[in-house]
Coordinates of N, CA and C in Angstrom, one line a residue:
X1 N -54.8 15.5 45.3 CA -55.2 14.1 45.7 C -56.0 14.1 47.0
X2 N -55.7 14.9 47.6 CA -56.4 15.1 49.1 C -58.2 15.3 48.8
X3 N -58.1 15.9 47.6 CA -60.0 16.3 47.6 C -60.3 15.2 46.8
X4 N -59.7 14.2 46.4 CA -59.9 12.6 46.1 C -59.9 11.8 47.3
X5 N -59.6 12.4 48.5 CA -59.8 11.5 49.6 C -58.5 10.5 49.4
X6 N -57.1 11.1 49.1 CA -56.4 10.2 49.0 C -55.3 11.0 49.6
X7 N -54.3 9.9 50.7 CA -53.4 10.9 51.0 C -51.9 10.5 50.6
X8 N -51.4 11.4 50.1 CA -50.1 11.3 49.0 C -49.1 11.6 49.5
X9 N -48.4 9.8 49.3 CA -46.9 10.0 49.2 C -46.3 9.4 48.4
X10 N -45.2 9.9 48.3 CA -44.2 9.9 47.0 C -42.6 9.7 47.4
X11 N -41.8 9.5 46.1 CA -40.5 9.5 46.5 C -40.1 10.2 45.5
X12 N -38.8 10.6 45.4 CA -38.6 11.6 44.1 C -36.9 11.6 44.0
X13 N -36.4 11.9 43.1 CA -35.3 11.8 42.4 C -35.1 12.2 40.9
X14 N -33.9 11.9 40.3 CA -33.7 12.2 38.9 C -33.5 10.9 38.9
X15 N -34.3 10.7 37.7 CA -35.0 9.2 36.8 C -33.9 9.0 36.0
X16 N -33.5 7.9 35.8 CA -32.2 7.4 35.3 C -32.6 7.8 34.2
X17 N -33.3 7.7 32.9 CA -34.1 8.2 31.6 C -32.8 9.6 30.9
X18 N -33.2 10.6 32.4 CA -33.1 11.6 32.0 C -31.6 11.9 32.9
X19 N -30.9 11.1 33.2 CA -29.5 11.7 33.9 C -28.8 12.1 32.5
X20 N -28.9 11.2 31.5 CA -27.5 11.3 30.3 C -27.9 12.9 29.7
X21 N -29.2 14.0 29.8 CA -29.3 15.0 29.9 C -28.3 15.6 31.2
X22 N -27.3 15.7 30.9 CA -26.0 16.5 32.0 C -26.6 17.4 32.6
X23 N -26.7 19.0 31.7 CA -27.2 19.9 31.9 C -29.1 19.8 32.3
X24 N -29.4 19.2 32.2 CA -30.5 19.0 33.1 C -30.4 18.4 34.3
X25 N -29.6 17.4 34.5 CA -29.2 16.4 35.5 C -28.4 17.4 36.4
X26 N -27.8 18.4 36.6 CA -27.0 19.3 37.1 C -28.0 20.2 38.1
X27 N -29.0 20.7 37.1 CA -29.8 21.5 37.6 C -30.6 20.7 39.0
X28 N -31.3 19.5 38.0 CA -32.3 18.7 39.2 C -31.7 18.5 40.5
X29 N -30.2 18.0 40.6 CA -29.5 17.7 41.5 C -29.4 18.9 42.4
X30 N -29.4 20.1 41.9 CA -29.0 21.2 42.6 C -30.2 21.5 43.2
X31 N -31.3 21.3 42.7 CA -32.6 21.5 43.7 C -33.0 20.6 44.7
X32 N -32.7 19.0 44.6 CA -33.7 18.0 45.0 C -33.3 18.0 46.3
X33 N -32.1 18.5 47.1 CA -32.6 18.0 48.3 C -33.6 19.0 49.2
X34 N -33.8 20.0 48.2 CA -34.8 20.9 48.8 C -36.3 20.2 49.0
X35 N -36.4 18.7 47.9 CA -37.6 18.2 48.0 C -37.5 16.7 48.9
X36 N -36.2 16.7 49.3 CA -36.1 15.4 49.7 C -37.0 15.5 51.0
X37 N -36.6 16.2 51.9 CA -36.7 16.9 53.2 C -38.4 17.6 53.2
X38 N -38.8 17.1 52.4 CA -40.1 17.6 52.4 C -41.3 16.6 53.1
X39 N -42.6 16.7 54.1 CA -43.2 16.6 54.4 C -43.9 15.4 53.3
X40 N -44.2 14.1 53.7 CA -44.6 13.0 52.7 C -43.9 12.4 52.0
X41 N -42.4 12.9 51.5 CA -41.8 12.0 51.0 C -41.1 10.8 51.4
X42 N -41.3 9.7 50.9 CA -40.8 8.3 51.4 C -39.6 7.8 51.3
X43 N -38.7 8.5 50.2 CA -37.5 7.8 49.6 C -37.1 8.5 48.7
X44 N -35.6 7.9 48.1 CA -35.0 8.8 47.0 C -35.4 7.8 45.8
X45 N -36.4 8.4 44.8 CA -35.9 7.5 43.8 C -37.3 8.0 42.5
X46 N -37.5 7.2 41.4 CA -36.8 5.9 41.1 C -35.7 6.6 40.4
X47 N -34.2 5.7 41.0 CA -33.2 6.4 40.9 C -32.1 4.5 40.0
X48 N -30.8 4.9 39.1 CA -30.3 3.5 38.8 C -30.2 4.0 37.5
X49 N -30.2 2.8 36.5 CA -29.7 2.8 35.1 C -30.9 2.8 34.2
X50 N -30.4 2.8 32.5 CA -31.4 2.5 32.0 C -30.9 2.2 31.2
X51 N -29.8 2.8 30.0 CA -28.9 2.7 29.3 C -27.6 2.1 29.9
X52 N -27.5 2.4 31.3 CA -26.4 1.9 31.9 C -24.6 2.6 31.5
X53 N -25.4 3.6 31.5 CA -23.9 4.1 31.3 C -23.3 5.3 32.2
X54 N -22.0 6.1 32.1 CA -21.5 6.4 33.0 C -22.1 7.6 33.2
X55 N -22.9 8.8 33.0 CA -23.4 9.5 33.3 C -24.7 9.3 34.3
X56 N -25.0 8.0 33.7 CA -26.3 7.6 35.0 C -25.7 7.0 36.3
X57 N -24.8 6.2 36.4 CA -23.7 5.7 37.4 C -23.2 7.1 38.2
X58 N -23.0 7.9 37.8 CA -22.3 9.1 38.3 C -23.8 9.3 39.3
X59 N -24.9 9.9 38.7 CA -26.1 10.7 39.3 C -26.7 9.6 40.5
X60 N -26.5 8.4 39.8 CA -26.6 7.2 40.8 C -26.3 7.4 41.8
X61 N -24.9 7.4 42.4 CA -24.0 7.1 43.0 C -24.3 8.8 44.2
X62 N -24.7 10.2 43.2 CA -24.7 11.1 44.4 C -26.3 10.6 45.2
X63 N -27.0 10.2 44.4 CA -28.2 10.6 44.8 C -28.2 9.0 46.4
X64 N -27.7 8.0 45.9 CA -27.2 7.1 47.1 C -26.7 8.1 48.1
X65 N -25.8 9.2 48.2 CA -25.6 9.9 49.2 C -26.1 10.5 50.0
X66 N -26.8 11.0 49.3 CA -28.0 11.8 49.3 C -29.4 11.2 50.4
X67 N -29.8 9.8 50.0 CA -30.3 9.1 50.5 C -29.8 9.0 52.1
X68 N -28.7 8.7 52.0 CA -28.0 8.3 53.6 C -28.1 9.6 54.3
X69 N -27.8 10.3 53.7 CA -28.3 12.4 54.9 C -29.0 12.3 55.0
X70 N -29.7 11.9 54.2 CA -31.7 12.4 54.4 C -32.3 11.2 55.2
X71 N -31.5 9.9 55.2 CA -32.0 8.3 56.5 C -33.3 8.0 55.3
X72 N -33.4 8.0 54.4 CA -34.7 7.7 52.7 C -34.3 6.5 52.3
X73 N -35.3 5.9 52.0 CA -34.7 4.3 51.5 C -35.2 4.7 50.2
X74 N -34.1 3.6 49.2 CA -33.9 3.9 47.9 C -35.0 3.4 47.3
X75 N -35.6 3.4 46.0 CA -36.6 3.1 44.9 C -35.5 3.3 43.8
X76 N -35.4 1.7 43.2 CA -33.8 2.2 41.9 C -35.0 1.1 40.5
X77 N -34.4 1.9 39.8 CA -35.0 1.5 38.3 C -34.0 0.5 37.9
X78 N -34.3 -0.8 37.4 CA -34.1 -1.6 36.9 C -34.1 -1.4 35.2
X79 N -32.6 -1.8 34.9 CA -33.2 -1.4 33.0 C -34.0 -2.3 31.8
X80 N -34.5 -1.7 31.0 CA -35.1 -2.3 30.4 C -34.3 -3.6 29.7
X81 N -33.1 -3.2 29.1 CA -32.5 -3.8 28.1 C -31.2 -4.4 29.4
X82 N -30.4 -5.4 29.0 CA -29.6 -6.3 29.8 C -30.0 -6.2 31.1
X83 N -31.3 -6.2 31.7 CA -31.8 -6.2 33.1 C -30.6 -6.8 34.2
X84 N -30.4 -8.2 33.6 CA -29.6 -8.8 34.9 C -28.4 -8.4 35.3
X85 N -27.4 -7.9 34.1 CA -26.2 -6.5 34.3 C -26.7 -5.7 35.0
X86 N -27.5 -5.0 34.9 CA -28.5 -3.8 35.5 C -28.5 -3.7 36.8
X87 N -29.1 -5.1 37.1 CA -29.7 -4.9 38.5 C -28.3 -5.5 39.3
X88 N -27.8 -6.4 38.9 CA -26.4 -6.3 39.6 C -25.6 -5.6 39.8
X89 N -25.2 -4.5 39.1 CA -24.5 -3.3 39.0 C -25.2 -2.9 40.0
X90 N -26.5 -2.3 39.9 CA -27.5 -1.4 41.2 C -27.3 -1.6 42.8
X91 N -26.9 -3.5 42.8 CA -27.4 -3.6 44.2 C -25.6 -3.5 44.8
X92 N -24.5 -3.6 43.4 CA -23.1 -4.0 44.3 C -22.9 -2.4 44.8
X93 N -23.0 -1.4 43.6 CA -22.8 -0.2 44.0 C -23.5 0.5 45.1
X94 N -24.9 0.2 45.5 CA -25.9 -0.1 47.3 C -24.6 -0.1 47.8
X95 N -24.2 -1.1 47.6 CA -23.5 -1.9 48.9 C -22.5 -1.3 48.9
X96 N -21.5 -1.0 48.1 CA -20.5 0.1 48.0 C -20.2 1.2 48.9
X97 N -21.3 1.7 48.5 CA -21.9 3.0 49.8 C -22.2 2.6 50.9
X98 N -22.2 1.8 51.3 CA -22.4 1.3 52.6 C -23.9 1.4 53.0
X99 N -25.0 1.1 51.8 CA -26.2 1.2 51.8 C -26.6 0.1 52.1
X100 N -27.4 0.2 53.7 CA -28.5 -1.2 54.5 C -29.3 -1.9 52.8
X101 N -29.2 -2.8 52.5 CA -29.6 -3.3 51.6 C -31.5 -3.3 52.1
X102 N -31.9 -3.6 53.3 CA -33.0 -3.1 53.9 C -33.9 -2.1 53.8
X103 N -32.4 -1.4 53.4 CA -33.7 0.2 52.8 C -33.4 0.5 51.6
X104 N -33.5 -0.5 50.5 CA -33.2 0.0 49.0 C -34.6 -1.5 48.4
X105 N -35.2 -0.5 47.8 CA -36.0 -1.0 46.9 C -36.0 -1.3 45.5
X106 N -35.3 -2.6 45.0 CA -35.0 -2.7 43.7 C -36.6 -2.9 43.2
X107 N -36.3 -2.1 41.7 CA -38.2 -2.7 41.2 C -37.9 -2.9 40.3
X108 N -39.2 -3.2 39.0 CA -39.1 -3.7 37.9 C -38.4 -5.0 37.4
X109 N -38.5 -5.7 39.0 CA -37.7 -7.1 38.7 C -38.6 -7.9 37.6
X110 N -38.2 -9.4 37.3 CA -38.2 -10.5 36.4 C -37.5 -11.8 37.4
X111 N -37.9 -12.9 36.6 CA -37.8 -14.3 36.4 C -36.2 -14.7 36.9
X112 N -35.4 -13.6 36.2 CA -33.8 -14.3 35.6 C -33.0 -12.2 37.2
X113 N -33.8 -11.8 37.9 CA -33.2 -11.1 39.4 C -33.6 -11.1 40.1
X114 N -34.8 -11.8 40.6 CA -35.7 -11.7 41.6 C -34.7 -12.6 42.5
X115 N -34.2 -14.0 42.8 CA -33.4 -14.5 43.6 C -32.4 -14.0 43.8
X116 N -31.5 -13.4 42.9 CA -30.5 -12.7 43.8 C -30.4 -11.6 44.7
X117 N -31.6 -10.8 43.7 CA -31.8 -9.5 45.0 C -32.7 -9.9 46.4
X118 N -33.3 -11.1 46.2 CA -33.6 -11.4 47.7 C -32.1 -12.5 48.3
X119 N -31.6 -13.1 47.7 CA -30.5 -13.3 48.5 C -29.2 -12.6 49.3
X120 N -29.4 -10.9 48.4 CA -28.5 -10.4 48.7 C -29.6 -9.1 49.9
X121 N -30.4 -9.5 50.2 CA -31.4 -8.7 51.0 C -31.9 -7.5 51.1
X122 N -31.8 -7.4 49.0 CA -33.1 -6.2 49.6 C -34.1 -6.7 49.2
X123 N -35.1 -5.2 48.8 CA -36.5 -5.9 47.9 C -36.9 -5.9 47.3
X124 N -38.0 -6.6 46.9 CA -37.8 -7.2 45.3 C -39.4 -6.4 45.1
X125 N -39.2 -5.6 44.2 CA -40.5 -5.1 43.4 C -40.8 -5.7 42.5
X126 N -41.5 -5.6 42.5 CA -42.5 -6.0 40.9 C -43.5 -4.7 40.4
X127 N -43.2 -4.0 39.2 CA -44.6 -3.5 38.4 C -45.3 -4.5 37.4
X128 N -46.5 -4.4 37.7 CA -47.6 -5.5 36.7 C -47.9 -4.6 35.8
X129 N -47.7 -4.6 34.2 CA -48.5 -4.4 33.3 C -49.1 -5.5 32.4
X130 N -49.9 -4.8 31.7 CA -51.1 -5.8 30.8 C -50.4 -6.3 29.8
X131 N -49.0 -6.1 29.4 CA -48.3 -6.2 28.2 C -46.7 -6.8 28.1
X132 N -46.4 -6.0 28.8 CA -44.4 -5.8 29.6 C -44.0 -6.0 30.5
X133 N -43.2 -6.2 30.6 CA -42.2 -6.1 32.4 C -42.9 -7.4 32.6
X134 N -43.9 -7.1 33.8 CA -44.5 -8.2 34.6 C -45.7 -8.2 34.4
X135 N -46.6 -9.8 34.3 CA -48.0 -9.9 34.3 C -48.3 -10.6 35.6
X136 N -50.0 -10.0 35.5 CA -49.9 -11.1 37.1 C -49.9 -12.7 37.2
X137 N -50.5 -13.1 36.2 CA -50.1 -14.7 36.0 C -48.9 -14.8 36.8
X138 N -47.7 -14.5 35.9 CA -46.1 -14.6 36.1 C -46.2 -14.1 37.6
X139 N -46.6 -13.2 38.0 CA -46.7 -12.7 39.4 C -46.7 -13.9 40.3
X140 N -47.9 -14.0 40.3 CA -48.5 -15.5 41.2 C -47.6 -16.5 41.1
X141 N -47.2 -16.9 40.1 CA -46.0 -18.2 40.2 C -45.1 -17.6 41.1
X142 N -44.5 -16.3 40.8 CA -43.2 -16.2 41.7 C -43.7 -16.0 43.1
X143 N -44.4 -15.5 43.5 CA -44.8 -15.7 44.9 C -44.9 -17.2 45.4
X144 N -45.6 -18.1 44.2 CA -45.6 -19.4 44.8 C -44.2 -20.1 45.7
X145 N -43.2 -19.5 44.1 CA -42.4 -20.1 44.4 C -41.8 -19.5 45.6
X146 N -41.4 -17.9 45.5 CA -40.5 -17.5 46.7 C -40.9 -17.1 47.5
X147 N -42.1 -17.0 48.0 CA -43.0 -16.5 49.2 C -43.2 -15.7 49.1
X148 N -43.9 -14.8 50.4 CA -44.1 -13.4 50.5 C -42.8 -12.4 51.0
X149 N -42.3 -12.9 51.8 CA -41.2 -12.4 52.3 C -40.0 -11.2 51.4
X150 N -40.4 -9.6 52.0 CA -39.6 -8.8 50.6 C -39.9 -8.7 49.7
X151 N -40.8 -9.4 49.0 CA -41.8 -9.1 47.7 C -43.0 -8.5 47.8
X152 N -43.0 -7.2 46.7 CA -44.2 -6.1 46.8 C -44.1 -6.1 45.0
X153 N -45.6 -5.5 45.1 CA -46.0 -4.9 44.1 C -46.5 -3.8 43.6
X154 N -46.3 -2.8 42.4 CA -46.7 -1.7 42.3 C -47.3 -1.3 40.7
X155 N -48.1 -0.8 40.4 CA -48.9 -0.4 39.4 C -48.4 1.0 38.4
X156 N -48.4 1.4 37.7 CA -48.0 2.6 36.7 C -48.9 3.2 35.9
X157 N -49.2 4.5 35.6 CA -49.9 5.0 35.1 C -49.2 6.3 34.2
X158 N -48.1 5.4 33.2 CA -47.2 6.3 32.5 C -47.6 6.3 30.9
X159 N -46.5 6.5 30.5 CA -46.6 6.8 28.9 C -46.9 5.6 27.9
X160 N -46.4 4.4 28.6 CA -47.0 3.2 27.7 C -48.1 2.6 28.5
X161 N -48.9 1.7 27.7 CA -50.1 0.9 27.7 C -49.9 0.4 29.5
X162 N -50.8 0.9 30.1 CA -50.6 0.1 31.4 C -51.6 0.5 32.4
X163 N -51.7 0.0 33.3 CA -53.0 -0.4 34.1 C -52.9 0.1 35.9
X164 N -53.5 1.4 36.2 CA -53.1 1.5 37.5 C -54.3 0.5 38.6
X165 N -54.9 0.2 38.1 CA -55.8 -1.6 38.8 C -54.6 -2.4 39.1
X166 N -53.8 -2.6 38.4 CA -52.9 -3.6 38.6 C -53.2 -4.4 39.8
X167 N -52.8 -4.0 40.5 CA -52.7 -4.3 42.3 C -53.9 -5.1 42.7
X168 N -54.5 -4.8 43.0 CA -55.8 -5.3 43.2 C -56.4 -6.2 42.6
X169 N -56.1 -6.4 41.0 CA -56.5 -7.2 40.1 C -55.5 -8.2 40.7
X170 N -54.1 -8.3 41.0 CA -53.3 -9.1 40.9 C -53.5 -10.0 42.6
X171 N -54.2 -9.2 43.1 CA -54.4 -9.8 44.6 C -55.8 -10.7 44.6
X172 N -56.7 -10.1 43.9 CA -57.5 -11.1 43.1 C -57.2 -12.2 42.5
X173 N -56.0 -12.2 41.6 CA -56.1 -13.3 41.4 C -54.9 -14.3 42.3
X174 N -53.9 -14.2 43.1 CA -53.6 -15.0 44.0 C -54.4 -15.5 44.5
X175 N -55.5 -14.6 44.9 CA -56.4 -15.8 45.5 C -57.6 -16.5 45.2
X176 N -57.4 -16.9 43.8 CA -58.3 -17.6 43.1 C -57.1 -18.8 43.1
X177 N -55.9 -18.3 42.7 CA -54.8 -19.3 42.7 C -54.4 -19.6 44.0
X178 N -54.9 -19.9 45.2 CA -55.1 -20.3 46.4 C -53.9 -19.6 47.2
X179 N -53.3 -18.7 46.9 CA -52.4 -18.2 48.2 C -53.4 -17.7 49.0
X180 N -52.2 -17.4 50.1 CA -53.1 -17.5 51.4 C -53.2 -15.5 51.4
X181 N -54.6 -15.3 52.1 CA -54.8 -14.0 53.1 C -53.5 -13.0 53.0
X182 N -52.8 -13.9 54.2 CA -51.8 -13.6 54.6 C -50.5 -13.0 53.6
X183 N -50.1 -13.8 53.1 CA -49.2 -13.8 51.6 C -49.6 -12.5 51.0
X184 N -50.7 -12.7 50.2 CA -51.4 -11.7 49.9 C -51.2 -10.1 50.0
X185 N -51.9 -10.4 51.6 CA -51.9 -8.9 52.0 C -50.2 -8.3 52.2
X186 N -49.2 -9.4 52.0 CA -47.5 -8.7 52.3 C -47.3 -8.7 51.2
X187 N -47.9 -8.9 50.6 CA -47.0 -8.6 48.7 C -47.9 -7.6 48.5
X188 N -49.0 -7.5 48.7 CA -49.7 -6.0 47.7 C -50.0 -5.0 48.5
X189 N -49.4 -5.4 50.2 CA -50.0 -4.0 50.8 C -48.6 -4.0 52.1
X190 N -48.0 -4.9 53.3 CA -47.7 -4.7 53.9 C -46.0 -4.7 53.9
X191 N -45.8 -5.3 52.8 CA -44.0 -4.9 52.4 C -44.2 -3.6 52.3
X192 N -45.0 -3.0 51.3 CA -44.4 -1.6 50.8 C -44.6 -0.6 52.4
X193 N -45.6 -0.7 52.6 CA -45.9 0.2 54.2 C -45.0 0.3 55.0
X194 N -44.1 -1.2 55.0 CA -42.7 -1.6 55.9 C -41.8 -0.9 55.4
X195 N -41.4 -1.6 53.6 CA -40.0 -0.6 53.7 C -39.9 1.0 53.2
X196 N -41.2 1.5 53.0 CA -41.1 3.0 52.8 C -41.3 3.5 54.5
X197 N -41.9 3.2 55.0 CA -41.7 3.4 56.6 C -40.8 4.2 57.2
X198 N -39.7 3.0 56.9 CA -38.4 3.8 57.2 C -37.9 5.1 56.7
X199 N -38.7 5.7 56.7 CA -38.3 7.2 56.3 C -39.1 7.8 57.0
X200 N -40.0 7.3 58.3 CA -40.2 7.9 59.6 C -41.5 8.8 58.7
X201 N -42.0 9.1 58.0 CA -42.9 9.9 56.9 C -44.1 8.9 57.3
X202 N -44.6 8.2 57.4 CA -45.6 7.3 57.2 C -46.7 7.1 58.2
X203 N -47.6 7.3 57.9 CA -48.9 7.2 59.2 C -49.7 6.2 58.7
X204 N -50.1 5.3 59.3 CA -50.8 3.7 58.8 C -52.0 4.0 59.2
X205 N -52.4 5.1 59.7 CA -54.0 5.6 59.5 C -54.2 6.2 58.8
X206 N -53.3 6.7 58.0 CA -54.2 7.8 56.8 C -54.5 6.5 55.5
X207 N -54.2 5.4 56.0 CA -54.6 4.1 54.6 C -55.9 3.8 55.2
X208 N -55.4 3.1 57.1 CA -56.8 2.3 57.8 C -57.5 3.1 57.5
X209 N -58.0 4.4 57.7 CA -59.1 5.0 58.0 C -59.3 6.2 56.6
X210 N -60.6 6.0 56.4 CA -61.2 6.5 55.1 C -60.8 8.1 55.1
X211 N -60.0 8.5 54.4 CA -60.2 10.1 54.2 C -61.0 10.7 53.9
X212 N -61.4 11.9 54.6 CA -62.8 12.6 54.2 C -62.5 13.6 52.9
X213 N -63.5 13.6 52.6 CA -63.6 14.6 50.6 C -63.8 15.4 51.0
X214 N -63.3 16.7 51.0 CA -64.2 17.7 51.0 C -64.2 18.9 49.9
X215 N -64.4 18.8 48.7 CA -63.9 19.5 47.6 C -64.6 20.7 47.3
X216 N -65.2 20.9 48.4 CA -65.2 22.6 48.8 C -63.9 23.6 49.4
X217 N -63.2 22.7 49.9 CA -62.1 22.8 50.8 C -61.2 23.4 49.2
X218 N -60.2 24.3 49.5 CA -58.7 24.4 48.9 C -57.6 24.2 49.0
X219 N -56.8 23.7 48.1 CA -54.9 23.2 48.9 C -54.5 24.5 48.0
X220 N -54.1 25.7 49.1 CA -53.2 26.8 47.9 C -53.7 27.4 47.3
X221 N -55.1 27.6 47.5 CA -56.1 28.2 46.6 C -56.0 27.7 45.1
X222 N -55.5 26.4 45.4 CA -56.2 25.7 43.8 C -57.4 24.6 44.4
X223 N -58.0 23.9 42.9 CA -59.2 23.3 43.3 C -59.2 22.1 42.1
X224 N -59.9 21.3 42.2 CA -60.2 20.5 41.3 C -61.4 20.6 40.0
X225 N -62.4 21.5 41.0 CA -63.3 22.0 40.6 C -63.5 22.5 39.5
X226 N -63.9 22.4 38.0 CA -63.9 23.2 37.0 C -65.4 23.3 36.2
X227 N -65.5 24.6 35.6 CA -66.7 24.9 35.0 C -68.0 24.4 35.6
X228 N -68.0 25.1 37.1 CA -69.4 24.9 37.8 C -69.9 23.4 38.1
X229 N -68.8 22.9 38.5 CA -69.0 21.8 39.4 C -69.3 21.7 40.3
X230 N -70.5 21.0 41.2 CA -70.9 21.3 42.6 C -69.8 20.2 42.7
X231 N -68.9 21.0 44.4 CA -67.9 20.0 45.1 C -68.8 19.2 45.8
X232 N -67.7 17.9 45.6 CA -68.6 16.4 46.2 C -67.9 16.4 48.2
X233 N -68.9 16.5 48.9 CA -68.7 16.1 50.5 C -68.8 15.0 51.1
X234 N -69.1 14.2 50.2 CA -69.1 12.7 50.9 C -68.0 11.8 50.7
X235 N -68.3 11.0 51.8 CA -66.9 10.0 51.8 C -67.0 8.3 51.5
X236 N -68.3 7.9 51.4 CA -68.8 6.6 51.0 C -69.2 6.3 49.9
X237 N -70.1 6.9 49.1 CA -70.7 6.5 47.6 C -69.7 6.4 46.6
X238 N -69.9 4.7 46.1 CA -68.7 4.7 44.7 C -69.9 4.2 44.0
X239 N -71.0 5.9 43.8 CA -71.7 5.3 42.4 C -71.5 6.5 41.6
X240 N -71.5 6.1 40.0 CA -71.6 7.4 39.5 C -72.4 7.8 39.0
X241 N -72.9 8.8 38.7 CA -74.2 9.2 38.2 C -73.4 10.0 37.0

């Protein structure tokens, strides 16, 4: 990412998807705090249900632990199917652990969880896709309605139909739908800065300030470079030839 001029952070965890895999869920667990504790990462996650059942509640429940040793604020997957069971279950069990609701990022909210999980104080994500979950239309209304306050948004670039523009498209269009600047920039850029912050990992200059390309340069003696590519050294031109 870096010879993209981009500087990468992440959060990482065993994906609720893949906890009801035991024997894989065993192993991950037995490595990840080696990655928690790693240089860039933000948080433990995306970590929660999906099927909602007790094998994912179990890996749930260490990786919350886990979180609190390491001082990582959570990123928890919201499920596809009975979402509002889902995300209730997520935020009581938070709280269980004696987890600051402050540093747990519920995502993949909707219409019918978005008020309770800001009543109950954490925050409220949103992923925008072109299809599912969340669109930005629907976006903009809920901002109307519940402000900026704890609401952020984030984009995907996974296995189904979906759009890593998101973001930007959707801040476009707020403000064609008249929210303000302000609003704006805390839903699509300064929530998330805030509550991944908290994992002390974060430098707000490596966003302000343009990173330089240099894809002459190596991370590890790997490269991006393939089959006689001259590396690009510039840091301004978005033309392509």
């Amino acid at each position: 990412s870096s010879q993209f001029g981009i500087k990468h952070y992440c959060t990482i965890g065993l994906n609720s998807r893949e906890a009801n895999n035991e024997a894989l869920a065993e192993e991950v667990m037995e490595i990840l705090p080696l990655f928690l504790y790693k240089e860039g990462v933000v948080g433990v996650g995306e970590i929660g249900f999906d099927d909602q059942t007790a094998a994912e509640e179990k890996y749930y429940r260490q990786q919350l632990e886990m979180s609190k040793e390491a001082g990582l604020p959570v990123q928890v997957h919201t499920p596809h199917r009975d979402k509002k069971k889902g995300t209730e279950l997520s935020m009581s069990i938070a709280l269980e652990h004696a987890i600051d609701p402050g540093m747990v990022i519920i995502d993949h909210n909707n219409e019918e969880t978005v008020e309770s999980v800001l009543d109950k104080g954490f925050w409220a994500a949103f992923t925008i896709y072109p299809f599912t979950k969340m669109g930005n239309e629907r976006m903009v209304e809920l901002v109307k309605k519940y402000g900026p306050e704890r609401i952020m948004i984030n984009s995907a670039a996974d296995w189904g139909i979906s759009d890593p523009l998101a973001v930007p498209k959707t801040a476009a269009l707020m403000k064609i739908r008249g929210i303000s600047d302000e609003a704006i920039k805390m839903v699509c850029y300064q929530n998330a800065i805030d509550a991944f912050a908290q994992s002390g990992q974060i430098n707000v200059a490596d966003f302000e300030t343009p990173q330089v390309i240099d894809q002459s340069l190596k991370f590890n003696g790997n490269t991006v470079l393939r089959g006689g590519q001259i590396p690009r050294v510039d840091k301004n031109s978005i033309f392509i030839s």
